[in-house]
Coordinates of C-alpha atoms in Angstrom, one line a residue:
M3 CA 78.0 -62.1 -81.2
I4 CA 74.2 -61.6 -81.9
K5 CA 74.9 -62.0 -85.6
E6 CA 76.7 -65.2 -85.2
Q7 CA 73.9 -66.6 -83.0
F8 CA 71.3 -65.5 -85.6
K9 CA 73.4 -66.9 -88.4
D10 CA 73.7 -70.3 -86.6
S11 CA 69.9 -70.3 -86.0
Y12 CA 69.3 -69.7 -89.7
K13 CA 71.8 -72.3 -90.8
L14 CA 70.0 -74.9 -88.5
L15 CA 66.5 -74.0 -89.7
K16 CA 67.7 -74.1 -93.2
K17 CA 69.3 -77.6 -92.7
H18 CA 66.1 -78.9 -91.4
L19 CA 63.9 -77.4 -94.2
K20 CA 66.2 -78.4 -97.1
D21 CA 64.9 -81.8 -98.0
I22 CA 61.1 -81.0 -97.2
N23 CA 59.0 -80.6 -100.4
E24 CA 55.7 -78.8 -100.9
S25 CA 53.6 -81.9 -100.1
E26 CA 55.4 -82.5 -96.8
A27 CA 55.4 -79.0 -95.9
T28 CA 51.6 -78.6 -96.4
F29 CA 50.8 -81.9 -94.6
Q30 CA 48.5 -81.0 -91.6
P31 CA 48.0 -83.5 -88.9
D32 CA 44.5 -83.9 -87.5
I33 CA 45.9 -82.7 -84.1
A34 CA 47.4 -79.4 -85.4
N35 CA 46.0 -76.2 -86.6
N36 CA 48.8 -75.5 -89.0
N37 CA 51.7 -77.0 -91.0
I38 CA 55.4 -76.5 -91.7
K39 CA 54.6 -74.2 -94.6
W40 CA 52.6 -71.8 -92.3
Q41 CA 55.0 -72.0 -89.6
L42 CA 57.8 -71.0 -91.9
G43 CA 55.8 -68.1 -93.4
H44 CA 54.8 -66.9 -89.9
L45 CA 58.4 -67.0 -88.7
I46 CA 59.5 -64.9 -91.7
L47 CA 56.7 -62.4 -91.2
L48 CA 57.4 -62.3 -87.4
N49 CA 61.1 -61.6 -88.0
D50 CA 60.3 -58.9 -90.5
F51 CA 57.9 -57.3 -88.2
L52 CA 60.2 -57.3 -85.2
V53 CA 63.2 -56.0 -87.0
F54 CA 61.9 -53.6 -89.6
E55 CA 58.6 -52.3 -88.2
T56 CA 60.1 -52.0 -84.6
I57 CA 63.2 -50.3 -85.7
N58 CA 62.2 -47.9 -88.5
G59 CA 58.5 -48.4 -89.2
D60 CA 59.2 -50.0 -92.5
N61 CA 57.2 -53.0 -93.9
A62 CA 59.7 -55.2 -95.6
L63 CA 57.2 -58.0 -96.7
K64 CA 54.5 -56.6 -98.9
Q65 CA 51.0 -58.2 -99.6
P66 CA 50.1 -60.7 -100.7
V67 CA 52.6 -62.6 -98.7
T68 CA 51.6 -61.3 -95.3
K69 CA 47.8 -62.0 -95.5
Y70 CA 48.4 -65.8 -95.3
F71 CA 50.8 -65.8 -92.2
L72 CA 49.5 -63.1 -90.0
W73 CA 48.4 -63.8 -86.5
G74 CA 45.0 -65.6 -86.5
T75 CA 45.4 -67.1 -89.9
S76 CA 46.1 -70.8 -90.6
P77 CA 46.5 -72.9 -93.8
L78 CA 42.5 -72.9 -94.1
N79 CA 43.3 -69.4 -95.4
F80 CA 45.5 -70.8 -98.2
D81 CA 43.8 -70.2 -101.6
G82 CA 46.4 -71.4 -104.1
N83 CA 47.9 -67.9 -104.3
E84 CA 50.1 -68.1 -101.3
P85 CA 53.9 -68.4 -101.9
S86 CA 55.2 -71.9 -102.5
F87 CA 57.4 -73.6 -99.9
E88 CA 60.3 -73.2 -102.1
E89 CA 59.5 -69.4 -102.5
L90 CA 59.3 -69.3 -98.5
K91 CA 62.7 -70.8 -98.4
L92 CA 64.1 -68.3 -100.8
L93 CA 62.5 -65.5 -98.6
L94 CA 64.2 -67.0 -95.6
D95 CA 67.8 -66.8 -97.4
E96 CA 67.0 -63.2 -98.5
Q97 CA 65.8 -62.3 -95.0
F98 CA 69.0 -62.9 -93.2
D99 CA 71.0 -60.3 -95.3
R100 CA 68.1 -57.9 -95.3
I101 CA 67.9 -58.0 -91.5
F102 CA 71.7 -57.6 -90.9
N103 CA 72.1 -54.9 -93.5
N104 CA 69.5 -53.0 -91.8
L105 CA 70.8 -53.5 -88.3
E106 CA 74.4 -52.5 -89.3
E107 CA 72.9 -49.3 -90.9
Q108 CA 71.1 -48.6 -87.6
L109 CA 74.3 -49.2 -85.7
K110 CA 76.3 -46.7 -87.9
K111 CA 73.5 -44.0 -87.2
I112 CA 73.9 -44.6 -83.6
E113 CA 77.8 -44.3 -83.7
V114 CA 77.6 -41.2 -85.8
K115 CA 75.3 -39.5 -83.0
Q116 CA 77.8 -40.5 -80.3

C-alpha cells in the first residue's frame, strides 16, 4: 500500500515536471526565495536523507549534488556546476527504484529475524 501511494506521488510529480524546461525551472519570482529547480533538488535530497540515512546511515546522494540543495541554501548558491533540471529529473526517476529496493531489503532482514 505504501509503495503504491509513493508510486502515485512520484507519477504525479513527474507529470507536472515533464514539460518544464531549465529556463522555467530556474525562474525565481520576486516574492520567492527559491525556484522549481531548487525545490526538486531539495525534495530528492530530503527523500534520500529520510530513507537511506535514517534506515541504515548511508548517504545515497554524493557531493556536489547535496551542497546546492541542503537546508539553508537557495538558488543564490548555484554557481553553474549544480545539476541541470534534466539531471534532477533523472535523479528523481532513479530514486524511486533505489528507495524501494532498499526498503524491500530491510523488510527481508526483519522477516528473517522473526
